[in-house]
Amino acid sequence: MKPHIEEEYIHVESTKWKPFPETLSNGGIRWKLMHVSPEVGAWTAIFDCPRGSSFNRHIHLGPGEYLLTRGKMEVRGGVENGGSTAIATGYGYESCNARHDHTYFPEDSEFYMTFLGPLQFVEEDGSPIVVVGWEQAQDLWARQNGVV
Ligand code: ZN
């Protein structure tokens, strides 16, 4: 018999923000890792994104769902360029292989997202730079919190 996966609880408010790596983002984005799921390759985090911040170019290697709880987020170029401009409270679904060249926050924003697979950060020509999945996210969070 396989074991039942344990339930978890995190009090988000009392969990400290940590800087999201500047190799993956610009403008002082911070994050809190909520959960990783090795069984489905998923990871869930909440991001604090100051006005003018952005995520570097990436491709979602699995779909993802987000809830923008504060502010505004321009995805896939924003609505003016055929993408989405999420306004809080806003929900969005990004499909597998969605490419995000410039996810931009024109005002102070916060969003929660479950990634059902890794993010592949890429050069403009699509060549890979780094892959961030549940293992890398968990490893980074553990190092930032002095667990390892
Ligand atoms: Zn994205």
Short mmCIF file of N, CA, C and O and ligand atoms in Angstrom, two decimals:
data_model
loop_
_atom_site.label_atom_id
_atom_site.label_comp_id
_atom_site.label_asym_id
_atom_site.label_seq_id
_atom_site.Cartn_x
_atom_site.Cartn_y
_atom_site.Cartn_z
N MET A 1 0.83 -1.21 0.00
CA MET A 1 0.00 0.00 0.00
C MET A 1 0.87 1.26 0.00
O MET A 1 1.83 1.35 0.74
N LYS A 2 0.49 2.20 -0.83
CA LYS A 2 1.21 3.47 -0.82
C LYS A 2 0.64 4.35 0.30
O LYS A 2 -0.55 4.28 0.61
N PRO A 3 1.52 5.19 0.86
CA PRO A 3 1.03 6.06 1.94
C PRO A 3 0.15 7.19 1.39
O PRO A 3 0.31 7.62 0.25
N HIS A 4 -0.75 7.62 2.22
CA HIS A 4 -1.57 8.79 1.91
C HIS A 4 -0.68 10.03 2.03
O HIS A 4 0.13 10.12 2.95
N ILE A 5 -0.77 10.94 1.06
CA ILE A 5 0.01 12.17 1.14
C ILE A 5 -0.56 13.04 2.26
O ILE A 5 -1.78 13.23 2.36
N GLU A 6 0.36 13.57 3.06
CA GLU A 6 -0.06 14.36 4.22
C GLU A 6 -0.70 15.69 3.83
O GLU A 6 -0.25 16.34 2.87
N GLU A 7 -1.68 16.09 4.57
CA GLU A 7 -2.26 17.41 4.41
C GLU A 7 -1.30 18.45 4.99
O GLU A 7 -0.45 18.11 5.82
N GLU A 8 -1.45 19.69 4.53
CA GLU A 8 -0.57 20.75 5.04
C GLU A 8 -1.35 22.01 5.27
O GLU A 8 -2.41 22.22 4.65
N TYR A 9 -0.81 22.85 6.13
CA TYR A 9 -1.38 24.17 6.36
C TYR A 9 -0.26 25.17 6.56
O TYR A 9 0.72 24.88 7.26
N ILE A 10 -0.39 26.34 5.96
CA ILE A 10 0.57 27.43 6.17
C ILE A 10 -0.22 28.70 6.45
O ILE A 10 -1.18 29.00 5.72
N HIS A 11 0.19 29.42 7.48
CA HIS A 11 -0.40 30.74 7.71
C HIS A 11 0.41 31.73 6.87
O HIS A 11 1.57 32.04 7.18
N VAL A 12 -0.18 32.20 5.80
CA VAL A 12 0.54 33.01 4.81
C VAL A 12 1.06 34.30 5.42
O VAL A 12 2.21 34.69 5.22
N GLU A 13 0.22 34.97 6.21
CA GLU A 13 0.57 36.28 6.76
C GLU A 13 1.83 36.22 7.62
O GLU A 13 2.64 37.15 7.59
N SER A 14 2.02 35.13 8.36
CA SER A 14 3.18 35.07 9.25
C SER A 14 4.39 34.39 8.58
O SER A 14 5.42 34.20 9.22
N THR A 15 4.27 34.03 7.31
CA THR A 15 5.40 33.50 6.55
C THR A 15 6.14 34.67 5.92
O THR A 15 5.51 35.54 5.31
N LYS A 16 7.46 34.72 6.11
CA LYS A 16 8.23 35.88 5.63
C LYS A 16 8.47 35.84 4.11
O LYS A 16 8.75 34.79 3.54
N TRP A 17 8.35 37.01 3.48
CA TRP A 17 8.70 37.16 2.07
C TRP A 17 10.19 36.93 1.88
O TRP A 17 10.99 37.34 2.72
N LYS A 18 10.56 36.31 0.77
CA LYS A 18 11.96 36.16 0.41
C LYS A 18 12.12 36.70 -1.00
O LYS A 18 11.17 36.67 -1.81
N PRO A 19 13.33 37.20 -1.34
CA PRO A 19 13.51 37.74 -2.69
C PRO A 19 13.43 36.63 -3.75
O PRO A 19 13.99 35.55 -3.56
N PHE A 20 12.70 36.91 -4.83
CA PHE A 20 12.71 35.98 -5.95
C PHE A 20 13.97 36.29 -6.75
O PHE A 20 14.32 37.46 -6.93
N PRO A 21 14.69 35.26 -7.22
CA PRO A 21 16.01 35.50 -7.83
C PRO A 21 15.98 36.53 -8.96
O PRO A 21 15.10 36.52 -9.81
N GLU A 22 17.01 37.41 -8.93
CA GLU A 22 17.11 38.46 -9.95
C GLU A 22 17.53 37.90 -11.30
O GLU A 22 17.49 38.61 -12.31
N THR A 23 17.95 36.65 -11.32
CA THR A 23 18.24 36.01 -12.61
C THR A 23 16.93 35.64 -13.32
O THR A 23 16.94 35.34 -14.51
N LEU A 24 15.81 35.67 -12.57
CA LEU A 24 14.51 35.26 -13.12
C LEU A 24 13.51 36.40 -13.19
O LEU A 24 12.44 36.25 -13.77
N SER A 25 13.85 37.53 -12.56
CA SER A 25 12.89 38.62 -12.46
C SER A 25 13.61 39.95 -12.29
O SER A 25 14.82 39.97 -12.01
N ASN A 26 12.88 41.03 -12.41
CA ASN A 26 13.43 42.37 -12.24
C ASN A 26 12.51 43.20 -11.36
O ASN A 26 11.29 43.02 -11.39
N GLY A 27 13.11 44.11 -10.60
CA GLY A 27 12.30 45.10 -9.90
C GLY A 27 11.90 44.74 -8.48
O GLY A 27 11.01 45.38 -7.92
N GLY A 28 12.55 43.72 -7.90
CA GLY A 28 12.32 43.45 -6.48
C GLY A 28 11.16 42.55 -6.14
O GLY A 28 10.54 42.70 -5.08
N ILE A 29 10.86 41.60 -7.02
CA ILE A 29 9.78 40.65 -6.74
C ILE A 29 10.16 39.76 -5.56
O ILE A 29 11.31 39.31 -5.45
N ARG A 30 9.21 39.53 -4.65
CA ARG A 30 9.41 38.63 -3.51
C ARG A 30 8.39 37.51 -3.59
O ARG A 30 7.38 37.63 -4.28
N TRP A 31 8.67 36.40 -2.90
CA TRP A 31 7.78 35.26 -2.98
C TRP A 31 7.69 34.51 -1.66
O TRP A 31 8.54 34.70 -0.77
N LYS A 32 6.66 33.69 -1.55
CA LYS A 32 6.51 32.72 -0.48
C LYS A 32 6.08 31.42 -1.14
O LYS A 32 5.09 31.40 -1.87
N LEU A 33 6.84 30.35 -0.90
CA LEU A 33 6.45 29.05 -1.44
C LEU A 33 5.46 28.41 -0.48
O LEU A 33 5.73 28.28 0.72
N MET A 34 4.31 28.03 -1.00
CA MET A 34 3.25 27.47 -0.17
C MET A 34 3.31 25.96 -0.11
O MET A 34 3.10 25.35 0.93
N HIS A 35 3.58 25.35 -1.28
CA HIS A 35 3.44 23.90 -1.37
C HIS A 35 4.16 23.38 -2.60
O HIS A 35 4.23 24.08 -3.62
N VAL A 36 4.71 22.17 -2.48
CA VAL A 36 5.17 21.46 -3.68
C VAL A 36 4.55 20.07 -3.66
O VAL A 36 4.29 19.50 -2.60
N SER A 37 4.28 19.54 -4.83
CA SER A 37 3.68 18.22 -4.94
C SER A 37 4.50 17.36 -5.90
O SER A 37 4.32 17.42 -7.11
N PRO A 38 5.41 16.54 -5.34
CA PRO A 38 6.20 15.66 -6.20
C PRO A 38 5.33 14.71 -7.02
O PRO A 38 5.69 14.36 -8.14
N GLU A 39 4.20 14.32 -6.48
CA GLU A 39 3.37 13.33 -7.19
C GLU A 39 2.78 13.87 -8.48
O GLU A 39 2.60 13.13 -9.44
N VAL A 40 2.47 15.17 -8.53
CA VAL A 40 1.93 15.73 -9.78
C VAL A 40 2.87 16.78 -10.38
O VAL A 40 2.55 17.37 -11.40
N GLY A 41 4.01 17.01 -9.75
CA GLY A 41 4.97 17.98 -10.28
C GLY A 41 4.49 19.41 -10.17
O GLY A 41 4.91 20.27 -10.94
N ALA A 42 3.62 19.67 -9.21
CA ALA A 42 3.04 21.01 -9.06
C ALA A 42 3.74 21.78 -7.94
O ALA A 42 4.32 21.19 -7.02
N TRP A 43 3.68 23.09 -8.03
CA TRP A 43 4.15 23.94 -6.93
C TRP A 43 3.31 25.20 -6.89
O TRP A 43 2.81 25.67 -7.93
N THR A 44 3.12 25.70 -5.68
CA THR A 44 2.22 26.82 -5.46
C THR A 44 2.95 27.89 -4.66
O THR A 44 3.60 27.59 -3.67
N ALA A 45 2.84 29.12 -5.14
CA ALA A 45 3.53 30.22 -4.48
C ALA A 45 2.69 31.48 -4.57
O ALA A 45 1.75 31.57 -5.38
N ILE A 46 3.03 32.44 -3.72
CA ILE A 46 2.42 33.75 -3.80
C ILE A 46 3.55 34.75 -4.04
O ILE A 46 4.65 34.58 -3.51
N PHE A 47 3.29 35.74 -4.90
CA PHE A 47 4.33 36.68 -5.31
C PHE A 47 3.90 38.11 -4.99
O PHE A 47 2.75 38.50 -5.24
N ASP A 48 4.86 38.88 -4.47
CA ASP A 48 4.66 40.30 -4.21
C ASP A 48 5.47 41.05 -5.26
O ASP A 48 6.69 40.90 -5.33
N CYS A 49 4.78 41.82 -6.09
CA CYS A 49 5.42 42.42 -7.26
C CYS A 49 5.27 43.94 -7.23
O CYS A 49 4.19 44.46 -7.51
N PRO A 50 6.35 44.66 -6.89
CA PRO A 50 6.27 46.12 -6.85
C PRO A 50 5.97 46.72 -8.22
O PRO A 50 6.24 46.09 -9.25
N ARG A 51 5.45 47.93 -8.20
CA ARG A 51 5.17 48.64 -9.45
C ARG A 51 6.43 48.68 -10.32
O ARG A 51 7.52 49.01 -9.83
N GLY A 52 6.31 48.31 -11.58
CA GLY A 52 7.42 48.32 -12.52
C GLY A 52 8.23 47.03 -12.57
O GLY A 52 9.16 46.92 -13.37
N SER A 53 7.87 46.06 -11.73
CA SER A 53 8.63 44.80 -11.74
C SER A 53 8.12 43.87 -12.85
O SER A 53 7.06 44.09 -13.44
N SER A 54 8.91 42.83 -13.12
CA SER A 54 8.53 41.89 -14.19
C SER A 54 9.25 40.56 -14.00
O SER A 54 10.27 40.48 -13.30
N PHE A 55 8.68 39.55 -14.62
CA PHE A 55 9.35 38.25 -14.70
C PHE A 55 10.06 38.14 -16.04
O PHE A 55 9.56 38.63 -17.06
N ASN A 56 11.21 37.49 -16.02
CA ASN A 56 11.95 37.28 -17.27
C ASN A 56 11.21 36.30 -18.18
O ASN A 56 10.33 35.55 -17.73
N ARG A 57 11.60 36.31 -19.43
CA ARG A 57 10.98 35.48 -20.47
C ARG A 57 10.99 34.00 -20.07
O ARG A 57 12.02 33.46 -19.70
N HIS A 58 9.81 33.37 -20.15
CA HIS A 58 9.71 31.95 -19.77
C HIS A 58 8.59 31.26 -20.53
O HIS A 58 7.70 31.91 -21.09
N ILE A 59 8.66 29.93 -20.50
CA ILE A 59 7.61 29.08 -21.08
C ILE A 59 7.10 28.18 -19.96
O ILE A 59 7.88 27.62 -19.19
N HIS A 60 5.77 28.06 -19.87
CA HIS A 60 5.16 27.15 -18.88
C HIS A 60 5.15 25.74 -19.47
O HIS A 60 4.48 25.50 -20.47
N LEU A 61 5.90 24.83 -18.84
CA LEU A 61 5.97 23.45 -19.35
C LEU A 61 4.78 22.62 -18.86
O LEU A 61 4.68 21.43 -19.17
N GLY A 62 3.92 23.24 -18.12
CA GLY A 62 2.63 22.66 -17.72
C GLY A 62 1.69 23.82 -17.52
O GLY A 62 2.13 24.97 -17.44
N PRO A 63 0.40 23.57 -17.46
CA PRO A 63 -0.54 24.68 -17.27
C PRO A 63 -0.43 25.29 -15.88
O PRO A 63 0.19 24.70 -14.99
N GLY A 64 -1.02 26.44 -15.72
CA GLY A 64 -1.01 27.10 -14.41
C GLY A 64 -2.25 27.93 -14.21
O GLY A 64 -2.87 28.39 -15.18
N GLU A 65 -2.61 28.09 -12.94
CA GLU A 65 -3.77 28.91 -12.58
C GLU A 65 -3.32 29.95 -11.58
O GLU A 65 -2.57 29.64 -10.66
N TYR A 66 -3.80 31.18 -11.78
CA TYR A 66 -3.43 32.22 -10.82
C TYR A 66 -4.64 33.00 -10.34
O TYR A 66 -5.69 33.02 -10.99
N LEU A 67 -4.46 33.61 -9.19
CA LEU A 67 -5.44 34.54 -8.65
C LEU A 67 -4.69 35.82 -8.30
O LEU A 67 -3.83 35.81 -7.40
N LEU A 68 -4.94 36.87 -9.04
CA LEU A 68 -4.33 38.16 -8.76
C LEU A 68 -5.16 38.81 -7.65
O LEU A 68 -6.33 39.14 -7.85
N THR A 69 -4.54 38.94 -6.48
CA THR A 69 -5.29 39.41 -5.30
C THR A 69 -5.17 40.92 -5.11
O THR A 69 -5.95 41.52 -4.37
N ARG A 70 -4.17 41.55 -5.77
CA ARG A 70 -3.97 42.99 -5.62
C ARG A 70 -3.26 43.50 -6.87
O ARG A 70 -2.36 42.83 -7.39
N GLY A 71 -3.65 44.65 -7.36
CA GLY A 71 -2.93 45.31 -8.44
C GLY A 71 -3.33 44.89 -9.85
O GLY A 71 -4.50 44.58 -10.12
N LYS A 72 -2.32 44.89 -10.72
CA LYS A 72 -2.56 44.68 -12.15
C LYS A 72 -1.37 43.91 -12.75
O LYS A 72 -0.22 44.19 -12.42
N MET A 73 -1.67 42.95 -13.62
CA MET A 73 -0.60 42.11 -14.21
C MET A 73 -0.84 41.99 -15.71
O MET A 73 -1.91 41.55 -16.15
N GLU A 74 0.16 42.38 -16.49
CA GLU A 74 0.08 42.25 -17.94
C GLU A 74 0.77 40.95 -18.36
O GLU A 74 1.97 40.78 -18.14
N VAL A 75 -0.02 40.04 -18.93
CA VAL A 75 0.46 38.72 -19.33
C VAL A 75 0.41 38.63 -20.86
O VAL A 75 -0.55 39.10 -21.48
N ARG A 76 1.42 38.04 -21.44
CA ARG A 76 1.51 37.88 -22.90
C ARG A 76 1.33 39.23 -23.61
O ARG A 76 0.62 39.36 -24.59
N GLY A 77 1.99 40.28 -23.08
CA GLY A 77 1.96 41.59 -23.72
C GLY A 77 0.83 42.49 -23.26
O GLY A 77 0.76 43.65 -23.65
N GLY A 78 -0.07 41.96 -22.45
CA GLY A 78 -1.22 42.75 -22.02
C GLY A 78 -2.29 42.78 -23.09
O GLY A 78 -2.08 42.35 -24.23
N VAL A 79 -3.46 43.28 -22.70
CA VAL A 79 -4.63 43.22 -23.59
C VAL A 79 -4.41 44.01 -24.88
O VAL A 79 -4.93 43.66 -25.94
N GLU A 80 -3.57 45.08 -24.84
CA GLU A 80 -3.32 45.89 -26.04
C GLU A 80 -2.57 45.09 -27.11
O GLU A 80 -2.60 45.42 -28.28
N ASN A 81 -1.86 44.03 -26.67
CA ASN A 81 -1.05 43.25 -27.61
C ASN A 81 -1.56 41.82 -27.78
O ASN A 81 -0.79 40.92 -28.11
N GLY A 82 -2.83 41.61 -27.52
CA GLY A 82 -3.40 40.29 -27.73
C GLY A 82 -3.31 39.36 -26.54
O GLY A 82 -3.76 38.22 -26.59
N GLY A 83 -2.71 39.84 -25.43
CA GLY A 83 -2.62 39.03 -24.23
C GLY A 83 -3.72 39.37 -23.24
O GLY A 83 -4.81 39.76 -23.65
N SER A 84 -3.39 39.21 -21.96
CA SER A 84 -4.36 39.52 -20.91
C SER A 84 -3.79 40.58 -19.99
O SER A 84 -2.59 40.59 -19.70
N THR A 85 -4.65 41.48 -19.56
CA THR A 85 -4.30 42.39 -18.47
C THR A 85 -5.22 42.03 -17.31
O THR A 85 -6.42 42.28 -17.36
N ALA A 86 -4.64 41.38 -16.31
CA ALA A 86 -5.43 40.96 -15.15
C ALA A 86 -5.54 42.11 -14.17
O ALA A 86 -4.56 42.83 -13.94
N ILE A 87 -6.73 42.29 -13.64
CA ILE A 87 -6.99 43.33 -12.65
C ILE A 87 -7.57 42.66 -11.41
O ILE A 87 -8.48 41.82 -11.53
N ALA A 88 -7.04 43.00 -10.24
CA ALA A 88 -7.49 42.35 -8.99
C ALA A 88 -8.96 42.68 -8.69
O ALA A 88 -9.38 43.81 -8.90
N THR A 89 -9.68 41.73 -8.23
CA THR A 89 -9.33 40.33 -8.09
C THR A 89 -9.55 39.64 -9.43
O THR A 89 -10.67 39.68 -9.95
N GLY A 90 -8.49 39.05 -9.99
CA GLY A 90 -8.60 38.44 -11.30
C GLY A 90 -8.04 37.03 -11.30
O GLY A 90 -7.04 36.74 -10.64
N TYR A 91 -8.71 36.16 -12.03
CA TYR A 91 -8.28 34.77 -12.16
C TYR A 91 -7.83 34.52 -13.59
O TYR A 91 -8.45 35.02 -14.54
N GLY A 92 -6.77 33.71 -13.76
CA GLY A 92 -6.35 33.36 -15.11
C GLY A 92 -5.82 31.95 -15.20
O GLY A 92 -5.31 31.40 -14.20
N TYR A 93 -5.95 31.38 -16.38
CA TYR A 93 -5.43 30.05 -16.68
C TYR A 93 -4.44 30.20 -17.82
O TYR A 93 -4.78 30.77 -18.87
N GLU A 94 -3.23 29.71 -17.61
CA GLU A 94 -2.22 29.72 -18.67
C GLU A 94 -1.99 28.28 -19.09
O GLU A 94 -1.68 27.43 -18.26
N SER A 95 -2.13 28.01 -20.38
CA SER A 95 -2.04 26.63 -20.83
C SER A 95 -0.60 26.16 -20.96
O SER A 95 0.34 26.96 -20.96
N CYS A 96 -0.44 24.86 -21.08
CA CYS A 96 0.88 24.25 -21.26
C CYS A 96 1.53 24.86 -22.50
O CYS A 96 0.87 25.01 -23.54
N ASN A 97 2.80 25.22 -22.39
CA ASN A 97 3.59 25.83 -23.46
C ASN A 97 3.28 27.31 -23.68
O ASN A 97 3.76 27.89 -24.65
N ALA A 98 2.50 27.91 -22.78
CA ALA A 98 2.30 29.36 -22.87
C ALA A 98 3.66 30.04 -22.73
O ALA A 98 4.44 29.72 -21.84
N ARG A 99 3.94 30.96 -23.66
CA ARG A 99 5.21 31.71 -23.61
C ARG A 99 4.92 33.12 -23.12
O ARG A 99 4.06 33.80 -23.66
N HIS A 100 5.66 33.53 -22.09
CA HIS A 100 5.49 34.85 -21.49
C HIS A 100 6.79 35.62 -21.64
O HIS A 100 7.74 35.40 -20.90
N ASP A 101 6.81 36.50 -22.62
CA ASP A 101 8.04 37.25 -22.87
C ASP A 101 8.29 38.33 -21.84
O ASP A 101 9.43 38.65 -21.53
N HIS A 102 7.21 38.89 -21.31
CA HIS A 102 7.38 40.01 -20.37
C HIS A 102 6.13 40.10 -19.52
O HIS A 102 5.16 40.75 -19.92
N THR A 103 6.13 39.44 -18.37
CA THR A 103 5.01 39.54 -17.43
C THR A 103 5.30 40.75 -16.54
O THR A 103 6.26 40.74 -15.77
N TYR A 104 4.47 41.78 -16.70
CA TYR A 104 4.80 43.10 -16.17
C TYR A 104 3.73 43.61 -15.21
O TYR A 104 2.53 43.38 -15.42
N PHE A 105 4.17 44.32 -14.18
CA PHE A 105 3.26 44.83 -13.14
C PHE A 105 3.31 46.36 -13.12
O PHE A 105 4.25 46.94 -12.57
N PRO A 106 2.32 47.01 -13.73
CA PRO A 106 2.33 48.47 -13.79
C PRO A 106 1.99 49.13 -12.46
O PRO A 106 2.16 50.34 -12.32
N GLU A 107 1.52 48.34 -11.48
CA GLU A 107 1.31 48.88 -10.13
C GLU A 107 1.62 47.78 -9.11
O GLU A 107 1.77 46.62 -9.48
N ASP A 108 1.74 48.17 -7.84
CA ASP A 108 2.02 47.19 -6.78
C ASP A 108 0.97 46.09 -6.85
O ASP A 108 -0.24 46.37 -6.84
N SER A 109 1.43 44.84 -6.93
CA SER A 109 0.53 43.72 -7.17
C SER A 109 0.92 42.51 -6.33
O SER A 109 2.06 42.40 -5.85
N GLU A 110 -0.03 41.60 -6.23
CA GLU A 110 0.22 40.34 -5.53
C GLU A 110 -0.63 39.27 -6.19
O GLU A 110 -1.79 39.51 -6.50
N PHE A 111 -0.02 38.11 -6.45
CA PHE A 111 -0.82 37.02 -7.01
C PHE A 111 -0.36 35.68 -6.48
O PHE A 111 0.79 35.49 -6.09
N TYR A 112 -1.31 34.78 -6.45
CA TYR A 112 -1.12 33.41 -6.01
C TYR A 112 -1.19 32.54 -7.26
O TYR A 112 -2.01 32.78 -8.14
N MET A 113 -0.27 31.56 -7.38
CA MET A 113 -0.30 30.73 -8.59
C MET A 113 0.10 29.30 -8.28
O MET A 113 1.02 29.05 -7.51
N THR A 114 -0.62 28.37 -8.88
CA THR A 114 -0.25 26.95 -8.87
C THR A 114 0.26 26.59 -10.25
O THR A 114 -0.44 26.78 -11.25
N PHE A 115 1.50 26.12 -10.29
CA PHE A 115 2.15 25.72 -11.53
C PHE A 115 2.06 24.20 -11.63
O PHE A 115 2.60 23.50 -10.77
N LEU A 116 1.39 23.70 -12.64
CA LEU A 116 1.28 22.25 -12.82
C LEU A 116 2.40 21.77 -13.73
O LEU A 116 2.18 21.22 -14.80
N GLY A 117 3.63 22.05 -13.28
CA GLY A 117 4.82 21.71 -14.06
C GLY A 117 5.83 22.83 -13.93
O GLY A 117 5.55 23.87 -13.32
N PRO A 118 7.00 22.65 -14.53
CA PRO A 118 8.07 23.64 -14.39
C PRO A 118 7.90 24.84 -15.30
O PRO A 118 7.13 24.82 -16.27
N LEU A 119 8.67 25.88 -14.97
CA LEU A 119 8.85 27.03 -15.85
C LEU A 119 10.22 26.88 -16.49
O LEU A 119 11.19 26.56 -15.81
N GLN A 120 10.28 27.12 -17.79
CA GLN A 120 11.56 27.12 -18.48
C GLN A 120 11.88 28.56 -18.89
O GLN A 120 11.18 29.12 -19.73
N PHE A 121 12.88 29.14 -18.25
CA PHE A 121 13.29 30.49 -18.64
C PHE A 121 14.14 30.37 -19.90
O PHE A 121 14.98 29.48 -20.01
N VAL A 122 13.86 31.25 -20.85
CA VAL A 122 14.46 31.12 -22.19
C VAL A 122 15.01 32.44 -22.71
O VAL A 122 14.61 33.52 -22.27
N GLU A 123 15.94 32.31 -23.66
CA GLU A 123 16.43 33.45 -24.43
C GLU A 123 15.35 33.84 -25.44
O GLU A 123 14.39 33.09 -25.66
N GLU A 124 15.54 34.97 -26.10
CA GLU A 124 14.55 35.44 -27.07
C GLU A 124 14.31 34.41 -28.18
O GLU A 124 13.19 34.24 -28.67
N ASP A 125 15.38 33.69 -28.58
CA ASP A 125 15.24 32.68 -29.64
C ASP A 125 14.66 31.36 -29.13
O ASP A 125 14.56 30.38 -29.88
N GLY A 126 14.29 31.31 -27.85
CA GLY A 126 13.67 30.12 -27.28
C GLY A 126 14.65 29.13 -26.66
O GLY A 126 14.23 28.15 -26.06
N SER A 127 15.94 29.40 -26.80
CA SER A 127 16.90 28.45 -26.21
C SER A 127 16.86 28.56 -24.69
O SER A 127 16.75 29.65 -24.12
N PRO A 128 16.92 27.39 -24.02
CA PRO A 128 16.70 27.36 -22.58
C PRO A 128 17.85 27.99 -21.77
O PRO A 128 19.02 27.87 -22.13
N ILE A 129 17.46 28.65 -20.68
CA ILE A 129 18.44 29.20 -19.73
C ILE A 129 18.44 28.33 -18.47
O ILE A 129 19.46 27.82 -18.06
N VAL A 130 17.26 28.16 -17.89
CA VAL A 130 17.14 27.38 -16.66
C VAL A 130 15.70 26.88 -16.52
O VAL A 130 14.77 27.52 -17.00
N VAL A 131 15.55 25.74 -15.87
CA VAL A 131 14.22 25.18 -15.61
C VAL A 131 13.95 25.27 -14.11
O VAL A 131 14.81 24.91 -13.30
N VAL A 132 12.78 25.78 -13.75
CA VAL A 132 12.39 25.87 -12.35
C VAL A 132 11.12 25.06 -12.15
O VAL A 132 10.03 25.45 -12.59
N GLY A 133 11.27 23.91 -11.53
CA GLY A 133 10.13 23.06 -11.19
C GLY A 133 10.00 22.97 -9.68
O GLY A 133 10.63 23.74 -8.94
N TRP A 134 9.19 22.02 -9.22
CA TRP A 134 8.94 21.93 -7.78
C TRP A 134 10.22 21.67 -6.99
O TRP A 134 10.37 22.21 -5.88
N GLU A 135 11.18 20.92 -7.55
CA GLU A 135 12.40 20.61 -6.80
C GLU A 135 13.27 21.84 -6.62
O GLU A 135 13.82 22.08 -5.56
N GLN A 136 13.40 22.62 -7.72
CA GLN A 136 14.22 23.82 -7.67
C GLN A 136 13.57 24.86 -6.74
O GLN A 136 14.26 25.56 -5.99
N ALA A 137 12.23 24.96 -6.83
CA ALA A 137 11.51 25.90 -5.98
C ALA A 137 11.68 25.52 -4.51
O ALA A 137 11.99 26.36 -3.66
N GLN A 138 11.52 24.25 -4.23
CA GLN A 138 11.66 23.78 -2.85
C GLN A 138 13.08 24.00 -2.33
O GLN A 138 13.29 24.42 -1.20
N ASP A 139 14.06 23.72 -3.19
CA ASP A 139 15.46 23.88 -2.82
C ASP A 139 15.79 25.34 -2.51
O ASP A 139 16.42 25.65 -1.49
N LEU A 140 15.34 26.23 -3.39
CA LEU A 140 15.57 27.66 -3.18
C LEU A 140 14.92 28.13 -1.88
O LEU A 140 15.54 28.82 -1.07
N TRP A 141 13.67 27.72 -1.67
CA TRP A 141 12.93 28.15 -0.48
C TRP A 141 13.62 27.63 0.79
O TRP A 141 13.74 28.34 1.79
N ALA A 142 14.09 26.40 0.74
CA ALA A 142 14.77 25.80 1.90
C ALA A 142 16.05 26.56 2.20
O ALA A 142 16.37 26.87 3.36
N ARG A 143 16.81 26.90 1.15
CA ARG A 143 18.05 27.66 1.37
C ARG A 143 17.76 29.05 1.91
O ARG A 143 18.44 29.54 2.80
N GLN A 144 16.72 29.69 1.38
CA GLN A 144 16.39 31.04 1.83
C GLN A 144 15.91 31.06 3.28
O GLN A 144 15.99 32.08 3.94
N ASN A 145 15.41 29.93 3.74
CA ASN A 145 14.90 29.86 5.10
C ASN A 145 15.84 29.08 6.04
O ASN A 145 15.45 28.75 7.16
N GLY A 146 17.06 28.82 5.55
CA GLY A 146 18.07 28.19 6.39
C GLY A 146 17.75 26.77 6.80
O GLY A 146 18.23 26.29 7.82
N VAL A 147 16.93 26.08 6.01
CA VAL A 147 16.56 24.70 6.33
C VAL A 147 17.66 23.72 5.90
O VAL A 147 17.83 22.68 6.51
N VAL A 148 18.41 24.09 4.86
CA VAL A 148 19.54 23.25 4.44
C VAL A 148 20.83 24.04 4.46
O VAL A 148 20.80 25.26 4.45
ZN ZN B 1 4.16 32.97 -16.99
#
